[in-house]
Coordinates of C-alpha atoms in Angstrom, one line a residue:
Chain A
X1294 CA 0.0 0.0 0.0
X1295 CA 3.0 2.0 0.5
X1296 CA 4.4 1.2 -3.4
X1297 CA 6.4 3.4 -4.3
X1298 CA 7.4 5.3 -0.6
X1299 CA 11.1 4.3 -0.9
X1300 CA 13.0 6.1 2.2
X1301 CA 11.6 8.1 5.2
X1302 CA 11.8 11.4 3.4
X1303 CA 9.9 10.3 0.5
X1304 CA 7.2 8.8 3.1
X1305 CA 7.4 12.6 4.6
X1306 CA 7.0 14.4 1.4
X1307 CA 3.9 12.1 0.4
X1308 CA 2.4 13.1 3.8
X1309 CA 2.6 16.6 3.2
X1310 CA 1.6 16.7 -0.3
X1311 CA -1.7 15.1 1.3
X1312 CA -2.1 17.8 3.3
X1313 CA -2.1 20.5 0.2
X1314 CA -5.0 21.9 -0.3
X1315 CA -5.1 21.8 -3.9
X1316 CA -4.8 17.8 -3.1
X1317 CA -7.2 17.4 -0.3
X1318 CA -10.2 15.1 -0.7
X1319 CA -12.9 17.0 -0.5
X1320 CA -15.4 15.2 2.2
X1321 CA -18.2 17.9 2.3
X1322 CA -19.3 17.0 -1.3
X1323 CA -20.7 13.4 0.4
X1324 CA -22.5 15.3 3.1
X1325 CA -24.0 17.9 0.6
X1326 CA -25.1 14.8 -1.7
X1327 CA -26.5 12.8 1.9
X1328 CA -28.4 15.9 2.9
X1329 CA -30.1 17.1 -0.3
X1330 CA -31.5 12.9 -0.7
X1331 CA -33.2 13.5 2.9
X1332 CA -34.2 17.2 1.9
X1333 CA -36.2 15.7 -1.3
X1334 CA -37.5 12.6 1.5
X1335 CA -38.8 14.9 3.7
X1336 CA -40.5 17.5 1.3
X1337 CA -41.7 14.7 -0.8
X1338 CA -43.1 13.0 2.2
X1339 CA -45.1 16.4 3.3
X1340 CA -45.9 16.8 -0.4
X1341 CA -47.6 13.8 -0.7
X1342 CA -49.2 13.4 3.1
X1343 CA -51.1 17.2 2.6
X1344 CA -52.3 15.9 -0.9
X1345 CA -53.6 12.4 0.3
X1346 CA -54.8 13.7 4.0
X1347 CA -58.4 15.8 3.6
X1348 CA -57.9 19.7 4.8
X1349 CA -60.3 19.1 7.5
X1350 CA -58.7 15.9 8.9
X1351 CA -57.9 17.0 12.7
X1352 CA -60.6 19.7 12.6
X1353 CA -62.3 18.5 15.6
X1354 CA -60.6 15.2 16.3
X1355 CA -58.7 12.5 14.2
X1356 CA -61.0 12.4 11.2
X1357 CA -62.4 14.3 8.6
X1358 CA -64.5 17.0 9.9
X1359 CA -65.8 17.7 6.7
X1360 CA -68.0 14.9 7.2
X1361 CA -70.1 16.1 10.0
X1362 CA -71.7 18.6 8.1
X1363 CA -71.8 15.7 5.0
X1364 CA -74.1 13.7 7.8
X1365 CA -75.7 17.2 8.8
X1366 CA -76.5 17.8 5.6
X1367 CA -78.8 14.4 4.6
X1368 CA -82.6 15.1 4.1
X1369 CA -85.0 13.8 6.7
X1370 CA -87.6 11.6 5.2
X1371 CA -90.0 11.5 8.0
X1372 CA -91.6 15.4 9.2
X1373 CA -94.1 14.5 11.3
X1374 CA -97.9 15.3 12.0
X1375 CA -97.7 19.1 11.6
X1376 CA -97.1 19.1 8.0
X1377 CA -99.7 17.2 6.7
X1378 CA -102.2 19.4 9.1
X1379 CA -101.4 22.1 6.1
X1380 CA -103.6 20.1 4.0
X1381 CA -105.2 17.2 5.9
X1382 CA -107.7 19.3 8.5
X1383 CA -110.3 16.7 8.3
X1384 CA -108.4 14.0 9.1
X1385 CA -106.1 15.6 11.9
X1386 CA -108.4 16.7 13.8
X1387 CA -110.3 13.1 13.9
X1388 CA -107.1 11.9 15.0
X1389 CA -106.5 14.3 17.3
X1390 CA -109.7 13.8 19.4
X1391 CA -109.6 10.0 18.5
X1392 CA -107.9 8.3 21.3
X1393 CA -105.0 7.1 18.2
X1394 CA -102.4 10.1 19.0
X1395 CA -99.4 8.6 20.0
X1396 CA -100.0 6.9 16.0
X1397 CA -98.6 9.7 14.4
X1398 CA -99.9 10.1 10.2
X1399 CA -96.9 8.4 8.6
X1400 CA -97.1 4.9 11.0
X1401 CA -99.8 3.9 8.6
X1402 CA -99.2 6.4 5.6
X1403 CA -95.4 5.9 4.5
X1404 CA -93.1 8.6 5.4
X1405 CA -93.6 12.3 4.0
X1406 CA -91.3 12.1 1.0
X1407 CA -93.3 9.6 -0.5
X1408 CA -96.0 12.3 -0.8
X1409 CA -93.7 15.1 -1.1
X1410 CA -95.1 17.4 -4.2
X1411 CA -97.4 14.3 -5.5
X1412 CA -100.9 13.5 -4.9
X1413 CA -100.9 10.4 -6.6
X1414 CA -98.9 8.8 -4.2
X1415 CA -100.7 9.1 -1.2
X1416 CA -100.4 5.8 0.2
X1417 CA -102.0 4.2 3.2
X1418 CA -102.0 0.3 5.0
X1419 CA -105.8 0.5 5.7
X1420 CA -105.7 -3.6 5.6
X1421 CA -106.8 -5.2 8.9
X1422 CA -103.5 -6.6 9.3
X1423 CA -101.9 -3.4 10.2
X1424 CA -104.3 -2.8 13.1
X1425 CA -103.5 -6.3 14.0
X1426 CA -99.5 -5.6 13.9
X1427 CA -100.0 -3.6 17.1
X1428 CA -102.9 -5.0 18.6
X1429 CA -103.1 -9.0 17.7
X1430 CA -102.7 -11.2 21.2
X1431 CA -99.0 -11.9 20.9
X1432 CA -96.6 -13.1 24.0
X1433 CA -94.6 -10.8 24.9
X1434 CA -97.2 -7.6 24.8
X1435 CA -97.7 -5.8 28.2
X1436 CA -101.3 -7.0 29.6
X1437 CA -102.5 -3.3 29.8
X1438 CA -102.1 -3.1 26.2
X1439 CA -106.0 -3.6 24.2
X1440 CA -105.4 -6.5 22.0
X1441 CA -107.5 -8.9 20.3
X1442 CA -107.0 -13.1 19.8
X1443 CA -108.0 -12.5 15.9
X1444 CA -110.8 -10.7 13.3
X1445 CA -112.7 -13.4 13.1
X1446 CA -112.6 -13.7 17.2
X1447 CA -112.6 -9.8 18.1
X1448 CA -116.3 -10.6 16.0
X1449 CA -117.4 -12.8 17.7
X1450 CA -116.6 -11.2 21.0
X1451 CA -118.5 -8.2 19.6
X1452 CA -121.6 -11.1 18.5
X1453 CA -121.1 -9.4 14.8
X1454 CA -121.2 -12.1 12.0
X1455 CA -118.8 -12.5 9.3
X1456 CA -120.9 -10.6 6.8
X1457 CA -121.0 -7.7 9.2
X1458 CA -117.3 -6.7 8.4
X1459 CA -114.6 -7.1 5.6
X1460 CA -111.7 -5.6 7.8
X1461 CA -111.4 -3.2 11.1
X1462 CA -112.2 -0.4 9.3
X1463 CA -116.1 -1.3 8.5
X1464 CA -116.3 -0.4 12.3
X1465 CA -113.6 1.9 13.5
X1466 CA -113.0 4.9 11.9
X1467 CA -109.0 4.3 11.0
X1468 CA -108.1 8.4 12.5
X1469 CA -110.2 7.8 15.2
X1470 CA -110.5 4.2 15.9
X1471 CA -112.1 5.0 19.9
Chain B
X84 CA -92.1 27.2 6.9
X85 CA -89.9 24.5 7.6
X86 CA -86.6 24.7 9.4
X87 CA -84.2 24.4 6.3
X88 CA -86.7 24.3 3.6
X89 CA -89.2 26.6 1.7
X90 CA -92.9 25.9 0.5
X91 CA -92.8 26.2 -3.6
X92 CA -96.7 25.9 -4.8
X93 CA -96.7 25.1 -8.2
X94 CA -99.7 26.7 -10.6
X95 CA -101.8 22.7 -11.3
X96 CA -100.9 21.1 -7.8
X97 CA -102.9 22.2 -4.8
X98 CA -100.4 20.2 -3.1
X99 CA -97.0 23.0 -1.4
X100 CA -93.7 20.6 -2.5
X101 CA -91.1 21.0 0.3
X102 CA -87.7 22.0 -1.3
X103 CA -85.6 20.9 1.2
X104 CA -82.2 21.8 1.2
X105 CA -79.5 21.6 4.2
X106 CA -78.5 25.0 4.4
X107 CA -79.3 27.8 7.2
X108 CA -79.1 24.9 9.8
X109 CA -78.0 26.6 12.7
X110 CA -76.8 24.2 15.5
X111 CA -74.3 24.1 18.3
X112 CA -73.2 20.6 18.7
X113 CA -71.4 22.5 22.3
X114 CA -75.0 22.7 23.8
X115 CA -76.5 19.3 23.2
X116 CA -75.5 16.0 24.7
X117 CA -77.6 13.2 23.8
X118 CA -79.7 10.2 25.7
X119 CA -81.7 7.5 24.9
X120 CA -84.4 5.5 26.4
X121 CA -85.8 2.4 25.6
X122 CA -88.9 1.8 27.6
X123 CA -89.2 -2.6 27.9
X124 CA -92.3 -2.0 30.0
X125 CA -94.4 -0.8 27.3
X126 CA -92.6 -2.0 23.7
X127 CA -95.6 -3.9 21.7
X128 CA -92.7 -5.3 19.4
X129 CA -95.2 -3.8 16.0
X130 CA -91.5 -3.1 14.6
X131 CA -92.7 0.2 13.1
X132 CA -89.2 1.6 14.3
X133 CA -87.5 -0.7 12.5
X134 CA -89.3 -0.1 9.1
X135 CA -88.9 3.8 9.4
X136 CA -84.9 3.4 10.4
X137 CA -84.8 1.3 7.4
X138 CA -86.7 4.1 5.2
X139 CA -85.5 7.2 6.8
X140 CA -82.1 5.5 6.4
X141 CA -81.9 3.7 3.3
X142 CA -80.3 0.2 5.2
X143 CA -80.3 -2.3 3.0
X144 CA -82.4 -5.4 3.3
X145 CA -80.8 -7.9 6.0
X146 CA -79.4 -5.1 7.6
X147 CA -80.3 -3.5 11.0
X148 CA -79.5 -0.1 12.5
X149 CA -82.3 -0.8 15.0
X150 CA -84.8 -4.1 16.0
X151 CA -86.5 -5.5 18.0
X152 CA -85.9 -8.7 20.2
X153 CA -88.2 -10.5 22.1
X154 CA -87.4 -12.7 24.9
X155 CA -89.3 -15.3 26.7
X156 CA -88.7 -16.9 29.9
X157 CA -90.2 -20.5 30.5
X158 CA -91.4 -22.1 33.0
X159 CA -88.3 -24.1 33.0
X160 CA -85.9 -20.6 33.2
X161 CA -85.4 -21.4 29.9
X162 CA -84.6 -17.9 27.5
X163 CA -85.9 -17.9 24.0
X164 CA -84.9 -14.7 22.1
X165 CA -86.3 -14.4 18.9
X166 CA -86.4 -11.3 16.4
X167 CA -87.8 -12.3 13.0
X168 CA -86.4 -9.8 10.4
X169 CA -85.7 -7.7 13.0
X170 CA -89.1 -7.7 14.0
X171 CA -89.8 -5.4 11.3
X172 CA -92.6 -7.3 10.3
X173 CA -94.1 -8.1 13.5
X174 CA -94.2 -11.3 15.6
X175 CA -96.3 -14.0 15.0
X176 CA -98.4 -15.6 17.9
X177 CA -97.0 -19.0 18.6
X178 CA -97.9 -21.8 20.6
X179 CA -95.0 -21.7 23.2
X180 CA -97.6 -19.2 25.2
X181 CA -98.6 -21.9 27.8
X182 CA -95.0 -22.4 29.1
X183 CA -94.3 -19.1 28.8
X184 CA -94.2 -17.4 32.2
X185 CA -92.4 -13.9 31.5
X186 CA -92.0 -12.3 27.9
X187 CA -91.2 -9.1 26.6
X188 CA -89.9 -7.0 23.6
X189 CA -86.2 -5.1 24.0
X190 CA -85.8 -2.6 21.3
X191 CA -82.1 -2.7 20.3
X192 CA -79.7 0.0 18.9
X193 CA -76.8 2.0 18.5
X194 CA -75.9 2.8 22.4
X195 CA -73.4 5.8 21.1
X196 CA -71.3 4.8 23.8
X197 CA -69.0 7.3 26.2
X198 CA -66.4 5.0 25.6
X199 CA -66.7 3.1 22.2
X200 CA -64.7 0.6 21.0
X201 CA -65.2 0.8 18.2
X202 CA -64.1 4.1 17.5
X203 CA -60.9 3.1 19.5
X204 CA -60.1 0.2 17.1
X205 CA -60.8 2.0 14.0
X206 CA -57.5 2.2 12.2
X207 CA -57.7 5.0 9.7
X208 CA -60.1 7.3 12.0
X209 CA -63.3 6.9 10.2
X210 CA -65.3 6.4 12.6
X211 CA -65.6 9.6 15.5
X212 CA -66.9 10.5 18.0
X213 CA -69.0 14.0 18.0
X214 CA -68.7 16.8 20.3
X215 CA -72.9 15.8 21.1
X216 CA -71.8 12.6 21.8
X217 CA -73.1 10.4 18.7
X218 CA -70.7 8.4 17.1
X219 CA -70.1 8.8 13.4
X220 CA -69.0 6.8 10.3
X221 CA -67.5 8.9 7.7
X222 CA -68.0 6.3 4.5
X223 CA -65.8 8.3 2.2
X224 CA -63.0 7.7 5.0
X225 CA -63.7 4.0 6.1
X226 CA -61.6 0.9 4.4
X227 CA -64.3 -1.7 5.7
X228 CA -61.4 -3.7 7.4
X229 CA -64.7 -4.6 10.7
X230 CA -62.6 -4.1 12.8
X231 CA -65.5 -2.0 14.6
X232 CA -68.1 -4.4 13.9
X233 CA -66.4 -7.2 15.7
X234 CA -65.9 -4.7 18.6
X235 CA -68.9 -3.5 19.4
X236 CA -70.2 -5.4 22.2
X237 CA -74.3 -4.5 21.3
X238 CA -73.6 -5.9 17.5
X239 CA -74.9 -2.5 16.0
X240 CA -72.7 -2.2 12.9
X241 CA -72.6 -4.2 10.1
X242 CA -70.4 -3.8 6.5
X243 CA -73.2 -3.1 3.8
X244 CA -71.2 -5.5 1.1
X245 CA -74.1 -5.1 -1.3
X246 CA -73.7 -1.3 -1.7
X247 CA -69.9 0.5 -0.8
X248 CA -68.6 -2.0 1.7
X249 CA -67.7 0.2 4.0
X250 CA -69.7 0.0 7.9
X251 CA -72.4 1.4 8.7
X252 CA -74.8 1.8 12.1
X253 CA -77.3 3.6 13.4
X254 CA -76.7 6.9 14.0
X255 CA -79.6 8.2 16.3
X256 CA -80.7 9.9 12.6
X257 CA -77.6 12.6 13.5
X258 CA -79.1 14.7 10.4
X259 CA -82.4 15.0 12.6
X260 CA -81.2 15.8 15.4
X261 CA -79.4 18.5 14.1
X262 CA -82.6 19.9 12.7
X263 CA -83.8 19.6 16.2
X264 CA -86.5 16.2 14.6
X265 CA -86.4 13.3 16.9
X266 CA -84.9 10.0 15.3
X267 CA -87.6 8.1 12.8
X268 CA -88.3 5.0 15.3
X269 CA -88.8 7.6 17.9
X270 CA -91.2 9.7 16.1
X271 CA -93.3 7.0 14.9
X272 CA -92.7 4.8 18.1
X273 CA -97.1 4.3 18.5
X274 CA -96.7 3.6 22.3
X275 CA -93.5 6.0 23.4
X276 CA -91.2 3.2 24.1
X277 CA -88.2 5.3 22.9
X278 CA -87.5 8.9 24.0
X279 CA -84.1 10.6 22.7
X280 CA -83.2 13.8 25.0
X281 CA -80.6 16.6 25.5
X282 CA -78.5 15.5 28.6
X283 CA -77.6 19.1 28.8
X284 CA -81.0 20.2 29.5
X285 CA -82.5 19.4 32.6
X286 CA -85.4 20.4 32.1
X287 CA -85.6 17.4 29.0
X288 CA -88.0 14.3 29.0
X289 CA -84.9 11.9 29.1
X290 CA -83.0 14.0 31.5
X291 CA -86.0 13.8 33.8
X292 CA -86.0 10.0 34.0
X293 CA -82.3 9.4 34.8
X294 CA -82.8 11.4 37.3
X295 CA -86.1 10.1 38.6
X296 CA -86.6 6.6 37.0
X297 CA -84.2 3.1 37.9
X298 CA -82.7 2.6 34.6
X299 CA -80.0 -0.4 33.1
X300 CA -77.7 -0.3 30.2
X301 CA -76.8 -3.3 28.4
X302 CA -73.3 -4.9 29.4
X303 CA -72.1 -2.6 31.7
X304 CA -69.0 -4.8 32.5
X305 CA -67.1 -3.6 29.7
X306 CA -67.3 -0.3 30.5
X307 CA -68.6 1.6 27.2
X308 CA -70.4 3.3 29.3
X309 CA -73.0 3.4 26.7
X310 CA -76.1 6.0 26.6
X311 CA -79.3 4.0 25.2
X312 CA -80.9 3.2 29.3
X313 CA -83.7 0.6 29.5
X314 CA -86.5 1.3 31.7
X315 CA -87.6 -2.0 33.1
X316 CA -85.0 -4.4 32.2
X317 CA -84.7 -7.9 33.0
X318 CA -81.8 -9.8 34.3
X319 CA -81.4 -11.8 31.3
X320 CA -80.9 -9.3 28.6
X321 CA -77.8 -8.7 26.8

């Protein structure tokens, strides 16, 4: 490794010449190269984070806060009894004196969008069966509760025959069933 | 006048259209903190809750954000809990009713726990918890990993594979609340079984009946600390 470093003085000379500073490796050109790799890391890495992480992620919390208002913002389908008073007099005020109240309009009707800017679809369950859904004889109902066994039983208990009725409706009045 | 919305009357239709549109809602989530109570005592099981969440909410058929579950004690201290579809069409008289000695409908949902899990395991933070205390599921955010469904202990979420595969739960209808509507299945609840209420307020319905009223939560070992309380509940509901 030494090839060529014949006598001490020789060995001295090629020490020196090391130390020139025309012949000097330079070292700083390695840091510079190491440093400007990271520098294009690191900006790369916030470059890309800010354009895959939404603007409103950390808002409130860690997630997008953007999407509270998204869930704010979805329609309600169901309004409630006050907006089909507007039009529907007759009927809210049978089924406000008619014992039925805490059967608010769209139990049996559908929910208000259905309706929402078209008469045609005015829809209604005025089958028997949905009377029966709350107030058939089923295990599990509290005992307080007024329920019947059945149609064809409930007429009997009221000694009505079969032609008497169709459906729950030939007899109660379906706003104000009391 | 609707909150949010304008009457349009158009010149052939006698009917007013509701143009509903989200803006001008003006809500502080700071001032509201909500509750839920399920009242056991008085549940019919008629499922309409069920079939309004599904409307009001678009959840796709086999999925629930909310049902019902009825369970029945025999003679033998024997529990059958049975909730066909949910009970969103009803339940059916049967003939177990002579050994029955004890039955009674629990109307399940989303508990919006103090404490969820699920928001805890949820790796990419798409699912949050709001300032008013209802836990959220931002679908645009969520990877549909389940992680969250297999930790809630009440099994309220579920991944909707039929439409974006991401999860999904009931959300106490968050876009009603803000517009100060109760959720569907409370407003067309026919015997009042579920009240939803500002814990903030004590002046407020649910507010009234923590205070006053002996109420449960479901599993309260695991320390959710959830906020759906059951009036009435029996030892052998989960």
């Amino acid at each position: 490794m030494w090839g060529g470093v014949s006598s001490r003085e020789e060995g001295v000379r090629v020490y020196n010449s090391l130390n020139d500073k025309e012949n000097r490796v330079s070292h700083r050109s390695h840091i510079v190269r190491l440093l400007t790799i990271i520098g294009v890391l690191v900006v790369g890495f916030v470059v890309v984070r800010s354009l895959l992480i939404p603007a409103s992620f950390g808002e409130y919390g860690h997630y997008r806060g953007d999407n509270v208002s998204e869930q704010m913002a979805l329609l309600p389908l169901h309004q409630g009894p006050d907006l089909c008073e507007q039009c529907h007099q007759e009927q809210y005020g049978a089924w406000q004196d008619g014992g039925h109240l805490t059967v608010t309009c769209e139990v049996c009707h559908g929910h208000w969008e259905i309706h929402n800017g078209n008469l045609t679809t005015m829809t209604a369950v005025n089958t028997s069966d949905a009377c029966l859904l709350c107030h058939q004889r089923i295990t599990g109902r509290p005992e307080s509760f007024s329920q019947i066994a059945g149609f064809v039983e409930h007429l009997e208990d009221q000694e009505l025959s079969a032609e008497d009725a169709d459906g729950c409706v030939d007899c109660h009045d379906p706003h104000a069933p009391l | 006048m609707v909150a949010g919305g304008l009457f349009i009357y158009t010149a052939d239709l006698v009917m007013p259209q509701l143009v509903r549109t989200a803006t001008g809602l003006s809500y502080d989530a700071e001032k509201h903190f909500y509750g839920f109570v399920v009242d056991t005592t008085v549940c019919i099981g008629c499922g309409r809750c069920v079939k309004a969440c599904r409307e009001e909410n678009s959840v796709p058929d086999t999925f629930y954000r909310t049902w019902v579950e009825r369970f029945r004690i025999t003679k033998h201290a024997k529990v059958l809990v049975d909730s066909p579809q949910g009970g969103e069409d009803g339940f059916k008289p049967d003939d177990l009713e002579r050994d029955v000695e004890k039955a009674y409908f629990v109307p399940k949902l989303c508990n919006q726990c103090s404490q969820p899990n699920c928001v805890q395991v949820c790796p990419v933070g798409a699912t949050y918890q709001t300032k008013d205390g209802v836990v959220l599921i931002d679908d645009k955010y969520c990877v549909g990993c389940s992680y969250c469904v297999q930790a809630c202990p009440y099994g309220a979420r579920y991944i909707d594979h039929h439409g974006k595969g991401v999860a999904d739960k009931c959300t106490w209808c968050y876009h009603r609340l803000v517009r100060g509507l109760s959720p569907a299945c409370v407003l067309v609840c026919p015997v009042g079984a579920r009240k939803i209420g500002n814990l903030e307020d004590p002046a407020s319905e649910v507010s009234t009946i923590l205070r006053e009223k002996r109420v449960a939560i479901l599993k309260p070992e695991i320390g959710n600390e959830p906020r759906a309380y059951y009036l009435g509940m029996d030892k052998e509901v989960r």
